[in-house]
Tab-separated table of C-alpha atoms in Angstrom:
chain	number	residue	atom	x	y	z
D	1	MET	CA	32.085	-52.820	8.241
D	2	TYR	CA	34.695	-52.665	6.356
D	3	MET	CA	37.197	-53.774	8.995
D	4	LYS	CA	35.887	-56.834	11.226
D	5	LYS	CA	37.793	-58.168	14.012
D	6	ILE	CA	38.392	-61.803	13.499
D	7	THR	CA	41.125	-62.326	17.027
D	8	ASP	CA	43.562	-60.046	18.645
D	9	ASN	CA	45.492	-58.176	16.253
D	10	VAL	CA	43.941	-59.915	13.348
D	11	PHE	CA	41.481	-58.232	11.266
D	12	TRP	CA	38.814	-59.139	8.124
D	13	VAL	CA	39.773	-56.518	5.513
D	14	GLY	CA	37.982	-57.814	2.371
D	15	LYS	CA	35.009	-57.429	0.070
D	16	ASN	CA	31.808	-58.899	-0.105
D	17	ASP	CA	30.853	-59.426	-4.186
D	18	ASP	CA	26.868	-60.414	-3.792
D	19	ARG	CA	26.345	-60.440	-7.632
D	20	LYS	CA	26.194	-63.253	-9.569
D	21	VAL	CA	29.861	-63.858	-10.319
D	22	PRO	CA	31.253	-65.240	-13.187
D	23	PHE	CA	33.901	-67.500	-12.215
D	24	HIS	CA	36.169	-70.275	-13.678
D	25	ARG	CA	33.189	-70.735	-16.642
D	26	LEU	CA	30.512	-70.878	-14.079
D	27	ILE	CA	28.537	-68.623	-12.369
D	28	LEU	CA	28.237	-68.037	-8.491
D	29	GLU	CA	24.664	-67.732	-7.825
D	30	ARG	CA	25.231	-67.252	-4.009
D	31	GLY	CA	28.121	-64.598	-4.860
D	32	THR	CA	31.393	-64.765	-2.981
D	33	THR	CA	33.665	-62.991	-0.812
D	34	TYR	CA	37.373	-62.285	-1.220
D	35	ASN	CA	38.694	-62.123	2.074
D	36	SER	CA	41.937	-60.457	2.790
D	37	TYR	CA	43.590	-60.002	6.759
D	38	LEU	CA	45.745	-57.569	8.022
D	39	LEU	CA	47.745	-58.528	10.994
D	40	THR	CA	48.222	-54.950	13.297
D	41	THR	CA	50.962	-56.442	14.604
D	42	GLY	CA	54.641	-54.465	15.692
D	43	LYS	CA	55.387	-55.144	11.524
D	44	PRO	CA	51.921	-54.567	10.172
D	45	THR	CA	50.909	-57.710	7.773
D	46	VAL	CA	48.601	-57.988	5.174
D	47	ILE	CA	47.682	-61.879	4.163
D	48	ASP	CA	46.351	-62.010	0.459
D	49	THR	CA	44.184	-59.210	-1.417
D	50	VAL	CA	41.070	-59.242	-3.048
D	51	ASP	CA	39.964	-59.408	-6.903
D	52	ILE	CA	41.681	-56.975	-9.375
D	53	ALA	CA	37.866	-55.863	-10.239
D	54	PHE	CA	38.078	-54.612	-6.600
D	55	ALA	CA	41.748	-52.860	-6.182
D	56	LYS	CA	41.113	-48.983	-6.079
D	57	GLU	CA	38.073	-49.511	-3.524
D	58	TYR	CA	39.985	-52.350	-1.410
D	59	VAL	CA	43.594	-50.151	-1.103
D	60	ASP	CA	40.932	-47.001	-0.502
D	61	ASN	CA	39.170	-48.724	2.287
D	62	LEU	CA	42.581	-50.325	3.496
D	63	LYS	CA	44.312	-46.752	4.063
D	64	GLU	CA	41.468	-45.671	6.342
D	65	VAL	CA	42.689	-48.150	8.828
D	66	ILE	CA	46.209	-48.140	8.262
D	67	ASP	CA	48.874	-45.956	7.298
D	68	LEU	CA	49.932	-48.128	4.115
D	69	ASN	CA	53.632	-47.156	4.586
D	70	THR	CA	53.777	-48.640	7.819
D	71	ILE	CA	52.929	-51.996	6.483
D	72	GLU	CA	56.125	-54.531	6.136
D	73	TYR	CA	54.899	-57.517	4.597
D	74	ILE	CA	52.322	-58.794	2.402
D	75	VAL	CA	51.927	-62.607	2.140
D	76	ILE	CA	50.423	-63.868	-1.276
D	77	ASN	CA	49.066	-67.413	-0.774
D	78	HIS	CA	48.137	-67.960	-4.446
D	79	VAL	CA	48.576	-65.562	-7.557
D	80	GLU	CA	45.142	-65.752	-8.958
D	81	PRO	CA	43.386	-62.485	-9.693
D	82	ASP	CA	40.863	-63.043	-7.068
D	83	HIS	CA	43.600	-63.027	-4.298
D	84	ALA	CA	46.528	-61.214	-5.689
D	85	GLY	CA	44.398	-58.847	-7.907
D	86	ALA	CA	44.914	-55.997	-5.441
D	87	LEU	CA	48.798	-56.499	-5.193
D	88	PRO	CA	50.046	-54.105	-7.129
D	89	ALA	CA	47.623	-51.175	-6.217
D	90	LEU	CA	48.505	-52.213	-2.864
D	91	ALA	CA	52.509	-52.615	-3.326
D	92	ALA	CA	52.499	-48.765	-5.190
D	93	ARG	CA	50.985	-47.430	-1.939
D	94	ALA	CA	52.811	-49.391	0.643
D	95	LYS	CA	55.932	-48.614	-0.843
D	96	ASN	CA	58.064	-50.206	2.281
D	97	ALA	CA	56.322	-54.095	2.297
D	98	LYS	CA	58.140	-56.785	1.255
D	99	ILE	CA	56.338	-59.501	-0.715
D	100	VAL	CA	56.151	-62.831	1.328
D	101	THR	CA	55.567	-66.103	-1.107
D	102	THR	CA	56.656	-69.106	-2.955
D	103	LYS	CA	59.712	-69.000	-5.371
D	104	LEU	CA	57.311	-69.814	-8.664
D	105	SER	CA	55.169	-67.283	-7.254
D	106	SER	CA	57.401	-64.667	-6.835
D	107	GLU	CA	58.671	-65.015	-10.478
D	108	LEU	CA	54.851	-65.008	-11.871
D	109	LEU	CA	53.786	-62.075	-9.821
D	110	LYS	CA	56.941	-59.949	-11.120
D	111	ASP	CA	55.983	-60.902	-14.451
D	112	MET	CA	52.193	-60.266	-14.238
D	113	PHE	CA	52.629	-57.449	-12.211
D	114	LYS	CA	55.845	-55.732	-13.163
D	115	LEU	CA	56.995	-56.151	-9.662
D	116	HIS	CA	61.098	-56.578	-10.336
D	117	ASN	CA	62.167	-53.989	-8.177
D	118	ARG	CA	60.281	-55.255	-5.015
D	119	GLU	CA	61.987	-56.748	-2.542
D	120	PHE	CA	60.738	-60.391	-2.178
D	121	ILE	CA	60.629	-62.818	0.646
D	122	ILE	CA	60.770	-66.559	-0.384
D	123	VAL	CA	59.386	-69.350	1.724
D	124	HIS	CA	59.357	-72.756	2.112
D	125	ASP	CA	58.123	-75.825	3.944
D	126	GLY	CA	58.233	-74.938	7.390
D	127	ASP	CA	59.652	-71.316	7.094
D	128	ARG	CA	58.809	-68.976	10.344
D	129	LEU	CA	58.660	-65.347	10.140
D	130	ASP	CA	58.316	-62.832	12.881
D	131	ILE	CA	55.979	-60.251	12.484
D	132	GLY	CA	56.342	-58.354	15.709
D	133	GLY	CA	54.351	-60.251	18.391
D	134	LYS	CA	52.987	-63.274	16.494
D	135	ILE	CA	54.925	-65.694	14.371
D	136	LEU	CA	53.602	-66.912	10.896
D	137	GLN	CA	54.499	-70.428	9.318
D	138	PHE	CA	54.254	-71.355	5.866
D	139	PHE	CA	53.750	-74.397	3.962
D	140	GLU	CA	53.930	-75.118	0.292
D	141	THR	CA	50.765	-76.983	-1.238
D	142	PRO	CA	51.112	-77.111	-4.763
D	143	TYR	CA	48.355	-77.648	-7.299
D	144	LEU	CA	45.847	-76.797	-4.813
D	145	HIS	CA	44.599	-75.518	-6.902
D	146	THR	CA	47.915	-74.284	-9.036
D	147	GLU	CA	51.402	-74.727	-8.769
D	148	GLU	CA	52.947	-72.011	-6.855
D	149	THR	CA	50.291	-71.945	-3.719
D	150	MET	CA	50.920	-72.076	-0.042
D	151	ILE	CA	49.473	-71.978	3.195
D	152	THR	CA	49.829	-69.358	6.434
D	153	TYR	CA	49.858	-70.596	9.434
D	154	SER	CA	49.636	-67.949	12.886
D	155	ILE	CA	51.013	-69.816	15.582
D	156	ASP	CA	50.074	-67.720	18.176
D	157	ASP	CA	46.209	-67.302	16.869
D	158	LYS	CA	46.246	-71.088	15.870
D	159	THR	CA	44.521	-69.869	12.747
D	160	LEU	CA	45.028	-71.314	9.483
D	161	PHE	CA	44.909	-68.763	6.393
D	162	PRO	CA	44.973	-71.575	3.595
D	163	CYS	CA	43.630	-69.143	0.516
D	164	ASP	CA	41.346	-71.060	-1.799
D	165	ILE	CA	41.507	-74.184	0.395
D	166	PHE	CA	38.301	-74.642	2.831
D	167	SER	CA	37.134	-72.074	0.904
D	168	THR	CA	32.747	-71.611	0.472
D	169	HIS	CA	31.454	-69.340	-2.480
D	170	ILE	CA	28.781	-67.430	-0.440
D	171	ALA	CA	28.443	-63.782	-0.050
D	172	ASN	CA	28.005	-63.141	3.276
D	173	ASN	CA	28.006	-59.914	5.939
D	174	GLU	CA	28.304	-62.865	8.876
D	175	LEU	CA	31.939	-63.595	8.191
D	176	PHE	CA	31.795	-66.583	10.717
D	177	ASN	CA	30.140	-69.833	10.209
D	178	ASP	CA	28.443	-70.124	13.593
D	179	LEU	CA	26.373	-66.998	12.560
D	180	ALA	CA	25.357	-68.314	9.259
D	181	ALA	CA	22.197	-67.233	8.298
D	182	GLY	CA	21.870	-70.407	5.852
D	183	GLU	CA	22.762	-73.582	4.608
D	184	TYR	CA	26.760	-73.518	3.585
D	185	ILE	CA	27.565	-77.097	3.981
D	186	GLU	CA	26.425	-78.164	0.767
D	187	ASP	CA	28.420	-75.267	-1.052
D	188	PHE	CA	31.636	-75.799	1.041
D	189	LYS	CA	31.278	-79.719	-0.370
D	190	VAL	CA	30.588	-78.572	-3.962
D	191	TYR	CA	33.753	-75.782	-3.753
D	192	TYR	CA	35.761	-79.019	-2.710
D	193	LYS	CA	34.662	-81.025	-5.658
D	194	LEU	CA	35.280	-78.731	-8.373
D	195	ILE	CA	38.257	-76.924	-7.154
D	196	MET	CA	40.025	-79.083	-5.019
D	197	GLY	CA	39.071	-82.335	-5.719
D	198	PRO	CA	40.894	-82.838	-9.165
D	199	HIS	CA	43.987	-82.831	-7.441
D	200	ARG	CA	43.096	-85.142	-5.131
D	201	PRO	CA	46.747	-86.574	-4.038
D	202	TYR	CA	47.988	-82.891	-3.004
D	203	VAL	CA	44.756	-82.508	-0.966
D	204	ARG	CA	46.244	-85.483	1.057
D	205	GLU	CA	49.686	-84.170	1.312
D	206	MET	CA	48.574	-80.679	2.436
D	207	LEU	CA	46.431	-82.794	5.487
D	208	ARG	CA	49.584	-84.416	6.156
D	209	LYS	CA	51.586	-81.189	6.431
D	210	ILE	CA	48.481	-79.480	8.941
D	211	ASN	CA	47.893	-82.628	11.248
D	212	LYS	CA	50.467	-81.763	13.798
D	213	LEU	CA	49.149	-78.057	13.803
D	214	GLU	CA	47.198	-76.861	16.345
D	215	ILE	CA	44.090	-75.083	14.513
D	216	ASP	CA	41.164	-73.341	16.017
D	217	MET	CA	40.340	-71.124	13.172
D	218	ILE	CA	40.565	-71.331	9.638
D	219	ALA	CA	40.525	-68.170	7.945
D	220	PRO	CA	40.031	-69.072	4.145
D	221	SER	CA	39.703	-66.202	1.033
D	222	HIS	CA	36.373	-67.238	0.075
D	223	GLY	CA	33.246	-67.406	2.313
D	224	TYR	CA	32.928	-67.805	5.855
D	225	ILE	CA	35.925	-68.090	8.506
D	226	LEU	CA	35.449	-71.367	10.248
D	227	ARG	CA	35.666	-70.959	13.759
D	228	GLU	CA	33.262	-73.571	15.031
D	229	ASN	CA	34.051	-76.944	14.594
D	230	ALA	CA	37.021	-76.093	12.403
D	231	HIS	CA	38.483	-79.586	12.614
D	232	ASP	CA	34.941	-80.915	11.110
D	233	PHE	CA	36.047	-79.091	7.888
D	234	ILE	CA	39.590	-80.839	7.580
D	235	ARG	CA	37.780	-84.110	8.654
D	236	MET	CA	35.559	-83.490	5.339
D	237	TYR	CA	38.549	-82.915	3.381
D	238	ASP	CA	40.189	-85.940	4.613
D	239	GLU	CA	36.826	-87.681	3.647
D	240	MET	CA	36.338	-86.274	0.379
D	241	SER	CA	39.826	-86.877	-0.506
D	242	SER	CA	39.936	-90.497	0.624
D	243	LEU	CA	39.247	-93.458	-2.426
D	244	VAL	CA	35.315	-94.347	-1.805
D	245	ASP	CA	36.111	-97.003	-4.277
D	246	ASP	CA	38.462	-99.939	-3.746
D	247	ALA	CA	41.427	-98.705	-5.575
D	248	SER	CA	42.854	-102.183	-6.454
D	249	SER	CA	39.647	-102.525	-8.978
D	250	LYS	CA	40.887	-100.403	-10.897
D	251	LYS	CA	43.260	-101.229	-13.755
D	252	VAL	CA	45.291	-99.731	-16.873
D	253	THR	CA	46.535	-101.675	-19.828
D	254	ILE	CA	49.608	-100.311	-21.244
D	255	VAL	CA	50.794	-101.229	-24.783
D	256	PHE	CA	53.540	-100.231	-26.794
D	257	SER	CA	56.296	-101.139	-29.254
D	258	THR	CA	59.820	-100.035	-29.283
D	259	MET	CA	62.730	-99.596	-31.446
D	260	THR	CA	65.830	-99.319	-29.185
D	261	GLY	CA	64.100	-99.693	-25.757
D	262	ASN	CA	63.398	-96.066	-24.666
D	263	THR	CA	59.650	-96.626	-25.148
D	264	THR	CA	60.181	-99.580	-22.929
D	265	LYS	CA	61.516	-97.470	-20.327
D	266	ILE	CA	58.784	-94.730	-20.453
D	267	ALA	CA	56.441	-97.628	-20.153
D	268	GLY	CA	57.739	-99.104	-17.102
D	269	LYS	CA	57.807	-95.404	-15.389
D	270	LEU	CA	54.061	-94.797	-16.362
D	271	ALA	CA	53.441	-98.296	-14.662
D	272	GLU	CA	55.181	-97.287	-11.699
D	273	GLY	CA	53.344	-94.093	-11.621
D	274	LEU	CA	49.757	-95.955	-11.773
D	275	LYS	CA	50.836	-98.055	-9.004
D	276	GLU	CA	51.549	-95.194	-6.559
D	277	SER	CA	48.216	-93.950	-7.589
D	278	GLY	CA	46.572	-97.647	-6.431
D	279	ILE	CA	46.094	-98.943	-9.806
D	280	GLU	CA	47.088	-102.217	-11.391
D	281	PRO	CA	48.748	-101.832	-14.637
D	282	TYR	CA	48.940	-104.505	-17.160
D	283	VAL	CA	51.988	-104.056	-19.591
D	284	PHE	CA	52.368	-105.424	-23.018
D	285	ASN	CA	55.486	-105.027	-25.703
D	286	LEU	CA	53.694	-105.534	-29.032
D	287	LYS	CA	56.854	-107.373	-30.525
D	288	ASN	CA	56.378	-110.194	-28.257
D	289	SER	CA	52.426	-110.252	-26.977
D	290	ASN	CA	49.420	-111.759	-28.550
D	291	LEU	CA	47.175	-109.133	-30.059
D	292	ASP	CA	43.944	-110.863	-29.002
D	293	GLU	CA	45.210	-111.010	-25.378
D	294	VAL	CA	45.859	-107.531	-25.682
D	295	LEU	CA	42.875	-106.772	-26.791
D	296	ASP	CA	40.886	-108.615	-24.250
D	297	ARG	CA	42.604	-106.922	-21.446
D	298	ILE	CA	41.811	-103.177	-23.146
D	299	GLN	CA	38.097	-104.247	-23.279
D	300	ILE	CA	38.320	-104.724	-19.243
D	301	SER	CA	40.423	-102.142	-18.122
D	302	ASP	CA	39.426	-99.076	-17.003
D	303	GLY	CA	42.029	-97.067	-18.863
D	304	VAL	CA	44.730	-97.616	-21.777
D	305	LEU	CA	47.903	-96.375	-22.615
D	306	ILE	CA	49.404	-96.601	-25.859
D	307	GLY	CA	52.744	-95.922	-26.764
D	308	SER	CA	55.319	-96.148	-29.891
D	309	SER	CA	58.651	-94.881	-30.977
D	310	THR	CA	58.660	-92.330	-33.878
D	311	LYS	CA	59.919	-93.965	-36.941
D	312	TYR	CA	59.897	-91.725	-39.963
D	313	GLY	CA	57.480	-89.338	-38.856
D	314	ASP	CA	55.141	-92.436	-38.007
D	315	MET	CA	54.365	-94.765	-35.468
D	316	VAL	CA	55.654	-98.217	-35.350
D	317	ARG	CA	53.572	-100.512	-37.286
D	318	ASN	CA	52.384	-103.031	-35.105
D	319	VAL	CA	50.947	-100.330	-32.995
D	320	GLU	CA	48.557	-99.021	-36.004
D	321	GLU	CA	47.265	-102.625	-36.367
D	322	LEU	CA	46.243	-102.497	-32.856
D	323	LEU	CA	44.747	-99.493	-32.853
D	324	GLN	CA	43.036	-100.430	-36.293
D	325	ALA	CA	41.495	-103.364	-34.377
D	326	LEU	CA	40.220	-101.053	-31.545
D	327	LYS	CA	38.398	-99.194	-33.873
D	328	ASN	CA	35.750	-102.251	-33.318
D	329	MET	CA	35.943	-102.486	-29.588
D	330	GLU	CA	32.895	-100.299	-27.816
D	331	ALA	CA	35.129	-97.844	-26.181
D	332	LYS	CA	32.793	-94.807	-25.539
D	333	GLY	CA	34.270	-93.004	-22.424
D	334	LYS	CA	37.003	-95.322	-21.590
D	335	LEU	CA	40.189	-93.395	-21.011
D	336	SER	CA	43.139	-93.442	-23.050
D	337	ALA	CA	46.443	-91.257	-23.650
D	338	ALA	CA	49.198	-91.214	-26.077
D	339	PHE	CA	53.109	-91.755	-25.312
D	340	GLY	CA	56.368	-92.387	-26.912
D	341	SER	CA	59.888	-91.861	-27.319
D	342	PHE	CA	61.869	-89.915	-30.157
D	343	GLY	CA	65.006	-89.188	-31.423
D	344	TRP	CA	65.147	-86.036	-34.140
D	345	SER	CA	61.294	-86.178	-34.297
D	346	GLY	CA	58.405	-87.202	-32.416
D	347	GLU	CA	54.967	-87.102	-34.729
D	348	GLY	CA	53.827	-91.104	-33.472
D	349	ILE	CA	52.340	-89.710	-30.884
D	350	THR	CA	49.667	-87.698	-32.540
D	351	HIS	CA	49.046	-90.350	-34.961
D	352	ILE	CA	47.883	-92.465	-31.740
D	353	GLU	CA	45.971	-89.504	-30.670
D	354	ASN	CA	43.944	-89.387	-33.592
D	355	TYR	CA	43.239	-93.032	-33.914
D	356	LEU	CA	41.765	-93.047	-30.107
D	357	ASN	CA	39.749	-90.174	-30.938
D	358	ASP	CA	38.209	-91.685	-34.275
D	359	SER	CA	37.311	-95.067	-31.885
D	360	GLY	CA	35.477	-93.002	-29.187
D	361	PHE	CA	38.086	-93.209	-26.275
D	362	THR	CA	38.201	-90.195	-23.974
D	363	VAL	CA	42.008	-89.219	-24.790
D	364	ILE	CA	43.684	-87.219	-21.928
D	365	ASN	CA	45.681	-84.727	-23.220
D	366	GLN	CA	46.601	-81.115	-22.057
D	367	LYS	CA	43.355	-79.856	-23.457
D	368	TYR	CA	41.602	-82.275	-21.377
D	369	LEU	CA	43.436	-81.638	-18.714
D	370	ILE	CA	43.221	-77.930	-18.410
D	371	LEU	CA	39.512	-77.950	-19.097
D	372	ASN	CA	38.208	-80.861	-17.069
D	373	ARG	CA	40.892	-80.957	-14.162
D	374	GLY	CA	42.582	-77.285	-13.841
D	375	ILE	CA	45.569	-79.027	-14.563
D	376	ASP	CA	48.259	-77.029	-16.430
D	377	THR	CA	51.345	-79.347	-15.784
D	378	PRO	CA	52.120	-81.121	-19.031
D	379	ALA	CA	51.843	-85.068	-19.043
D	380	PHE	CA	49.624	-86.093	-22.246
D	381	PRO	CA	50.661	-86.897	-24.942
D	382	LEU	CA	53.833	-87.910	-23.490
D	383	ARG	CA	56.420	-87.110	-25.759
D	384	ILE	CA	59.962	-87.926	-24.602
D	385	LYS	CA	63.865	-87.541	-26.885
D	386	PHE	CA	65.343	-90.619	-26.045
D	387	ALA	CA	64.871	-91.118	-22.137
D	388	ASP	CA	67.359	-89.524	-19.543
D	389	GLU	CA	66.666	-89.649	-15.745
D	390	GLU	CA	64.695	-86.066	-15.896
D	391	SER	CA	62.386	-87.308	-18.537
D	392	LEU	CA	61.805	-90.800	-16.814
D	393	HIS	CA	60.851	-88.695	-13.757
D	394	THR	CA	58.305	-86.968	-15.942
D	395	ALA	CA	56.937	-90.316	-17.328
D	396	TYR	CA	56.506	-91.671	-13.516
D	397	GLU	CA	54.576	-88.359	-12.674
D	398	ALA	CA	52.331	-88.644	-15.775
D	399	GLY	CA	51.419	-92.163	-14.413
D	400	LYS	CA	50.547	-91.093	-11.398
D	401	ILE	CA	48.337	-88.297	-13.231
D	402	PHE	CA	46.678	-90.402	-15.480
D	403	GLY	CA	45.682	-92.639	-12.607
D	404	GLU	CA	44.002	-90.012	-10.723
D	405	GLN	CA	41.837	-89.364	-13.583
D	406	VAL	CA	40.760	-93.208	-13.902
D	407	LEU	CA	39.954	-93.018	-10.042
D	408	THR	CA	37.881	-89.883	-10.172
D	409	HIS	CA	36.568	-90.284	-13.812
């Protein structure tokens, strides 16, 4: 039961975990599987491993079906411990294996598992690897659902190994979706909503990358292998990641005050990022705007970005006047975030955040993004020293992130 054939020279060698599994502050009532795959080609290859809790069991079972010293490649699509957790135990026994992964993933794995002396093969979009009878192709899929992730495609088998993407949390012994003993489509959709949904733009980018691939089967790292109607599941991701609402109906007000013009540049890049997300921005410089007009616009907007230069450890005075006026607005749940520029100190944005919290806004900051969206890229509060090209690009990306929060709020 440990080794199950998927297709020619491709085998499932994973772990079925039928407990109520703690996972991302949730309890998986139907359990899950950790799907690892062994390709018994001329250069034997493992694609992903299992949860760290089952590392010894995994390696003990694997050595019953293959001489571990003959494994040439271990492909790691994603470094989280439910997929890469058994890598140290496997690498210790498969001493000749090279680890195939993205550049960022290699850095993380070396530090996490003390693998600095192992040989890594770094792959990028479209790179191919001959594993002796089959060709694997790799595509980077950042933020699905962490920054370092990639997917692996077996050209000869027309099989996609996408790790967390297209997964479902259900413990099962049937392995294939056409043999599923019960309902699983809703679980598939819930998985998407909780794990992939917060990263909608990256889902869209991933779909563009796999659009031209011939895919007969999807072999994810949790739940069923999708060998029946695989394209139906790609279509579901396409539908779920498409905007249901008219994005143009969503509006965000950007309001700021500046001393030297750097905060103006930041506001402009935030507006560009919002537009990229399909959201209409309204931009106000408080130095030449009517306060009542600004307040009216914030009232009808779906979100607000408030920015200020830092002056003597504080925000600019007219920004504070605006924030004091916002305390009288019914703002419960409206999304907001702080941004600003600084030279030698940058406390202004912290004061803006405090006002927004006190006024009942939902403040988008790193804590919010990590807890609610699984996004660990620092975005807000956006604190930029002066405004060079690199930092302005950061502002543009932050605008896109804020736009996505508005669209999916």
